Amino acid sequence: MGNAHGDDCRGAGDCEDFVFAKYFTLRELGIAEDRLRMTYVRATVGGAGSGVSQAHMVLSYYPSPDAVPLVLDNLISEIRPATGRPDLAPVFSFNMQGVFVGGASQASSPVDRVSRWRELLLRMRSEGYTP
């Protein structure tokens, strides 16, 4: 599953970096692990019906295990429920518990299959931070 995209998350910084920063900030503030997932999506660009999409990553917050998640996205400032983001089609999500395919509520594989995440955790641990 590696890095799902190359240069698709353009802007002030890489979308994965924004998501990782939000994830660790919320975890440090006490938000439970099972409430947060980093989610790779296909984002429709150029307006509805454009047919053009790109790989993108957002942070999903689940108020309860079966709730529709809220989407924290660096491309827009407004936090909306996933149902209010028809421009985003989830591919897979992950957290420390594992990888979730589509809208699954149970992890289907270990998180170490996501190479960028694994590399980040190794780098953090080498600097003395254990999430």
PDB file of N, CA and C in Angstrom, residues 13-67:
ATOM      1  N   GLY A  13       1.674  22.565   1.864  1.00  0.00           N
ATOM      2  CA  GLY A  13       2.476  21.436   2.324  1.00  0.00           C
ATOM      3  C   GLY A  13       1.822  20.155   1.885  1.00  0.00           C
ATOM      4  N   ASP A  14       2.497  19.065   2.118  1.00  0.00           N
ATOM      5  CA  ASP A  14       1.973  17.767   1.724  1.00  0.00           C
ATOM      6  C   ASP A  14       0.784  17.402   2.604  1.00  0.00           C
ATOM      7  N   CYS A  15      -0.292  16.901   2.008  1.00  0.00           N
ATOM      8  CA  CYS A  15      -1.507  16.599   2.766  1.00  0.00           C
ATOM      9  C   CYS A  15      -1.240  15.558   3.853  1.00  0.00           C
ATOM     10  N   GLU A  16      -0.346  14.612   3.593  1.00  0.00           N
ATOM     11  CA  GLU A  16      -0.031  13.604   4.608  1.00  0.00           C
ATOM     12  C   GLU A  16       0.593  14.253   5.837  1.00  0.00           C
ATOM     13  N   ASP A  17       1.466  15.237   5.630  1.00  0.00           N
ATOM     14  CA  ASP A  17       2.087  15.923   6.757  1.00  0.00           C
ATOM     15  C   ASP A  17       1.037  16.631   7.606  1.00  0.00           C
ATOM     16  N   PHE A  18       0.069  17.277   6.963  1.00  0.00           N
ATOM     17  CA  PHE A  18      -1.011  17.935   7.696  1.00  0.00           C
ATOM     18  C   PHE A  18      -1.799  16.918   8.517  1.00  0.00           C
ATOM     19  N   VAL A  19      -2.126  15.793   7.894  1.00  0.00           N
ATOM     20  CA  VAL A  19      -2.912  14.764   8.580  1.00  0.00           C
ATOM     21  C   VAL A  19      -2.134  14.194   9.763  1.00  0.00           C
ATOM     22  N   PHE A  20      -0.862  13.876   9.574  1.00  0.00           N
ATOM     23  CA  PHE A  20      -0.065  13.326  10.671  1.00  0.00           C
ATOM     24  C   PHE A  20       0.027  14.334  11.817  1.00  0.00           C
ATOM     25  N   ALA A  21       0.219  15.608  11.500  1.00  0.00           N
ATOM     26  CA  ALA A  21       0.304  16.639  12.545  1.00  0.00           C
ATOM     27  C   ALA A  21      -1.016  16.750  13.307  1.00  0.00           C
ATOM     28  N   LYS A  22      -2.137  16.752  12.593  1.00  0.00           N
ATOM     29  CA  LYS A  22      -3.446  16.820  13.253  1.00  0.00           C
ATOM     30  C   LYS A  22      -3.670  15.588  14.123  1.00  0.00           C
ATOM     31  N   TYR A  23      -3.324  14.422  13.590  1.00  0.00           N
ATOM     32  CA  TYR A  23      -3.513  13.172  14.317  1.00  0.00           C
ATOM     33  C   TYR A  23      -2.772  13.198  15.652  1.00  0.00           C
ATOM     34  N   PHE A  24      -1.472  13.509  15.623  1.00  0.00           N
ATOM     35  CA  PHE A  24      -0.690  13.491  16.852  1.00  0.00           C
ATOM     36  C   PHE A  24      -1.100  14.601  17.812  1.00  0.00           C
ATOM     37  N   THR A  25      -1.511  15.755  17.284  1.00  0.00           N
ATOM     38  CA  THR A  25      -1.989  16.837  18.148  1.00  0.00           C
ATOM     39  C   THR A  25      -3.254  16.404  18.886  1.00  0.00           C
ATOM     40  N   LEU A  26      -4.200  15.822  18.168  1.00  0.00           N
ATOM     41  CA  LEU A  26      -5.442  15.381  18.804  1.00  0.00           C
ATOM     42  C   LEU A  26      -5.197  14.237  19.789  1.00  0.00           C
ATOM     43  N   ARG A  27      -4.288  13.334  19.461  1.00  0.00           N
ATOM     44  CA  ARG A  27      -3.944  12.250  20.398  1.00  0.00           C
ATOM     45  C   ARG A  27      -3.338  12.823  21.670  1.00  0.00           C
ATOM     46  N   GLU A  28      -2.448  13.813  21.534  1.00  0.00           N
ATOM     47  CA  GLU A  28      -1.830  14.453  22.703  1.00  0.00           C
ATOM     48  C   GLU A  28      -2.870  15.175  23.545  1.00  0.00           C
ATOM     49  N   LEU A  29      -3.944  15.646  22.916  1.00  0.00           N
ATOM     50  CA  LEU A  29      -5.023  16.331  23.640  1.00  0.00           C
ATOM     51  C   LEU A  29      -6.001  15.350  24.272  1.00  0.00           C
ATOM     52  N   GLY A  30      -5.765  14.053  24.083  1.00  0.00           N
ATOM     53  CA  GLY A  30      -6.582  13.048  24.742  1.00  0.00           C
ATOM     54  C   GLY A  30      -7.665  12.401  23.907  1.00  0.00           C
ATOM     55  N   ILE A  31      -7.711  12.688  22.617  1.00  0.00           N
ATOM     56  CA  ILE A  31      -8.707  12.036  21.757  1.00  0.00           C
ATOM     57  C   ILE A  31      -8.316  10.562  21.614  1.00  0.00           C
ATOM     58  N   ALA A  32      -9.266   9.674  21.825  1.00  0.00           N
ATOM     59  CA  ALA A  32      -9.016   8.231  21.794  1.00  0.00           C
ATOM     60  C   ALA A  32      -8.592   7.771  20.402  1.00  0.00           C
ATOM     61  N   GLU A  33      -7.680   6.805  20.386  1.00  0.00           N
ATOM     62  CA  GLU A  33      -7.155   6.229  19.138  1.00  0.00           C
ATOM     63  C   GLU A  33      -8.269   5.745  18.210  1.00  0.00           C
ATOM     64  N   ASP A  34      -9.274   5.077  18.775  1.00  0.00           N
ATOM     65  CA  ASP A  34     -10.316   4.499  17.920  1.00  0.00           C
ATOM     66  C   ASP A  34     -11.252   5.541  17.328  1.00  0.00           C
ATOM     67  N   ARG A  35     -11.071   6.812  17.678  1.00  0.00           N
ATOM     68  CA  ARG A  35     -11.892   7.891  17.112  1.00  0.00           C
ATOM     69  C   ARG A  35     -11.250   8.539  15.891  1.00  0.00           C
ATOM     70  N   LEU A  36      -9.974   8.241  15.642  1.00  0.00           N
ATOM     71  CA  LEU A  36      -9.243   8.905  14.564  1.00  0.00           C
ATOM     72  C   LEU A  36      -8.723   7.906  13.537  1.00  0.00           C
ATOM     73  N   ARG A  37      -8.832   8.272  12.274  1.00  0.00           N
ATOM     74  CA  ARG A  37      -8.239   7.480  11.198  1.00  0.00           C
ATOM     75  C   ARG A  37      -7.697   8.422  10.134  1.00  0.00           C
ATOM     76  N   MET A  38      -6.532   8.097   9.621  1.00  0.00           N
ATOM     77  CA  MET A  38      -5.974   8.791   8.480  1.00  0.00           C
ATOM     78  C   MET A  38      -6.563   8.103   7.253  1.00  0.00           C
ATOM     79  N   THR A  39      -7.164   8.863   6.361  1.00  0.00           N
ATOM     80  CA  THR A  39      -7.934   8.281   5.268  1.00  0.00           C
ATOM     81  C   THR A  39      -7.428   8.738   3.906  1.00  0.00           C
ATOM     82  N   TYR A  40      -7.012   7.753   3.083  1.00  0.00           N
ATOM     83  CA  TYR A  40      -6.682   8.052   1.693  1.00  0.00           C
ATOM     84  C   TYR A  40      -7.985   8.078   0.919  1.00  0.00           C
ATOM     85  N   VAL A  41      -8.146   9.115   0.091  1.00  0.00           N
ATOM     86  CA  VAL A  41      -9.362   9.282  -0.701  1.00  0.00           C
ATOM     87  C   VAL A  41      -8.988   9.596  -2.146  1.00  0.00           C
ATOM     88  N   ARG A  42      -9.974   9.425  -3.030  1.00  0.00           N
ATOM     89  CA  ARG A  42      -9.877   9.977  -4.377  1.00  0.00           C
ATOM     90  C   ARG A  42     -10.696  11.250  -4.327  1.00  0.00           C
ATOM     91  N   ALA A  43     -10.057  12.383  -4.575  1.00  0.00           N
ATOM     92  CA  ALA A  43     -10.716  13.683  -4.504  1.00  0.00           C
ATOM     93  C   ALA A  43     -11.033  14.172  -5.904  1.00  0.00           C
ATOM     94  N   THR A  44     -12.301  14.483  -6.146  1.00  0.00           N
ATOM     95  CA  THR A  44     -12.708  15.047  -7.428  1.00  0.00           C
ATOM     96  C   THR A  44     -12.280  16.508  -7.445  1.00  0.00           C
ATOM     97  N   VAL A  45     -11.593  16.902  -8.493  1.00  0.00           N
ATOM     98  CA  VAL A  45     -11.135  18.284  -8.618  1.00  0.00           C
ATOM     99  C   VAL A  45     -11.752  18.919  -9.856  1.00  0.00           C
ATOM    100  N   GLY A  46     -11.880  20.230  -9.827  1.00  0.00           N
ATOM    101  CA  GLY A  46     -12.420  20.927 -10.995  1.00  0.00           C
ATOM    102  C   GLY A  46     -13.938  21.002 -11.000  1.00  0.00           C
ATOM    103  N   GLY A  47     -14.581  20.755  -9.863  1.00  0.00           N
ATOM    104  CA  GLY A  47     -16.033  20.867  -9.783  1.00  0.00           C
ATOM    105  C   GLY A  47     -16.756  19.581 -10.097  1.00  0.00           C
ATOM    106  N   ALA A  48     -18.030  19.550  -9.726  1.00  0.00           N
ATOM    107  CA  ALA A  48     -18.857  18.362  -9.931  1.00  0.00           C
ATOM    108  C   ALA A  48     -18.912  17.989 -11.405  1.00  0.00           C
ATOM    109  N   GLY A  49     -18.804  16.720 -11.683  1.00  0.00           N
ATOM    110  CA  GLY A  49     -18.896  16.227 -13.050  1.00  0.00           C
ATOM    111  C   GLY A  49     -17.635  16.410 -13.875  1.00  0.00           C
ATOM    112  N   SER A  50     -16.543  16.869 -13.246  1.00  0.00           N
ATOM    113  CA  SER A  50     -15.316  17.096 -14.020  1.00  0.00           C
ATOM    114  C   SER A  50     -14.681  15.783 -14.450  1.00  0.00           C
ATOM    115  N   GLY A  51     -14.888  14.719 -13.674  1.00  0.00           N
ATOM    116  CA  GLY A  51     -14.292  13.435 -13.997  1.00  0.00           C
ATOM    117  C   GLY A  51     -12.801  13.353 -13.686  1.00  0.00           C
ATOM    118  N   VAL A  52     -12.235  14.440 -13.153  1.00  0.00           N
ATOM    119  CA  VAL A  52     -10.816  14.460 -12.811  1.00  0.00           C
ATOM    120  C   VAL A  52     -10.676  14.245 -11.308  1.00  0.00           C
ATOM    121  N   SER A  53      -9.847  13.263 -10.929  1.00  0.00           N
ATOM    122  CA  SER A  53      -9.639  13.029  -9.504  1.00  0.00           C
ATOM    123  C   SER A  53      -8.159  12.850  -9.219  1.00  0.00           C
ATOM    124  N   GLN A  54      -7.808  13.016  -7.953  1.00  0.00           N
ATOM    125  CA  GLN A  54      -6.428  12.820  -7.533  1.00  0.00           C
ATOM    126  C   GLN A  54      -6.412  12.155  -6.167  1.00  0.00           C
ATOM    127  N   ALA A  55      -5.325  11.485  -5.863  1.00  0.00           N
ATOM    128  CA  ALA A  55      -5.156  10.889  -4.547  1.00  0.00           C
ATOM    129  C   ALA A  55      -4.958  12.009  -3.536  1.00  0.00           C
ATOM    130  N   HIS A  56      -5.524  11.816  -2.348  1.00  0.00           N
ATOM    131  CA  HIS A  56      -5.464  12.839  -1.308  1.00  0.00           C
ATOM    132  C   HIS A  56      -5.609  12.139   0.038  1.00  0.00           C
ATOM    133  N   MET A  57      -5.222  12.789   1.119  1.00  0.00           N
ATOM    134  CA  MET A  57      -5.369  12.222   2.453  1.00  0.00           C
ATOM    135  C   MET A  57      -6.023  13.237   3.374  1.00  0.00           C
ATOM    136  N   VAL A  58      -6.949  12.746   4.213  1.00  0.00           N
ATOM    137  CA  VAL A  58      -7.641  13.572   5.201  1.00  0.00           C
ATOM    138  C   VAL A  58      -7.613  12.837   6.541  1.00  0.00           C
ATOM    139  N   LEU A  59      -7.934  13.553   7.611  1.00  0.00           N
ATOM    140  CA  LEU A  59      -8.098  12.928   8.918  1.00  0.00           C
ATOM    141  C   LEU A  59      -9.592  12.787   9.175  1.00  0.00           C
ATOM    142  N   SER A  60     -10.011  11.586   9.569  1.00  0.00           N
ATOM    143  CA  SER A  60     -11.417  11.329   9.884  1.00  0.00           C
ATOM    144  C   SER A  60     -11.567  11.175  11.384  1.00  0.00           C
ATOM    145  N   TYR A  61     -12.566  11.880  11.952  1.00  0.00           N
ATOM    146  CA  TYR A  61     -12.867  11.791  13.380  1.00  0.00           C
ATOM    147  C   TYR A  61     -14.240  11.146  13.538  1.00  0.00           C
ATOM    148  N   TYR A  62     -14.292  10.045  14.306  1.00  0.00           N
ATOM    149  CA  TYR A  62     -15.530   9.315  14.547  1.00  0.00           C
ATOM    150  C   TYR A  62     -16.050   9.659  15.940  1.00  0.00           C
ATOM    151  N   PRO A  63     -17.136  10.454  16.047  1.00  0.00           N
ATOM    152  CA  PRO A  63     -17.683  10.799  17.368  1.00  0.00           C
ATOM    153  C   PRO A  63     -18.094   9.558  18.166  1.00  0.00           C
ATOM    154  N   SER A  64     -18.521   8.511  17.462  1.00  0.00           N
ATOM    155  CA  SER A  64     -18.808   7.209  18.067  1.00  0.00           C
ATOM    156  C   SER A  64     -18.435   6.163  17.015  1.00  0.00           C
ATOM    157  N   PRO A  65     -18.250   4.906  17.422  1.00  0.00           N
ATOM    158  CA  PRO A  65     -17.753   3.896  16.472  1.00  0.00           C
ATOM    159  C   PRO A  65     -18.566   3.752  15.185  1.00  0.00           C
ATOM    160  N   ASP A  66     -19.879   3.906  15.261  1.00  0.00           N
ATOM    161  CA  ASP A  66     -20.714   3.719  14.074  1.00  0.00           C
ATOM    162  C   ASP A  66     -21.175   5.025  13.434  1.00  0.00           C
ATOM    163  N   ALA A  67     -20.660   6.145  13.924  1.00  0.00           N
ATOM    164  CA  ALA A  67     -21.078   7.451  13.408  1.00  0.00           C
ATOM    165  C   ALA A  67     -20.449   7.742  12.055  1.00  0.00           C
TER     166      ALA A  67
END
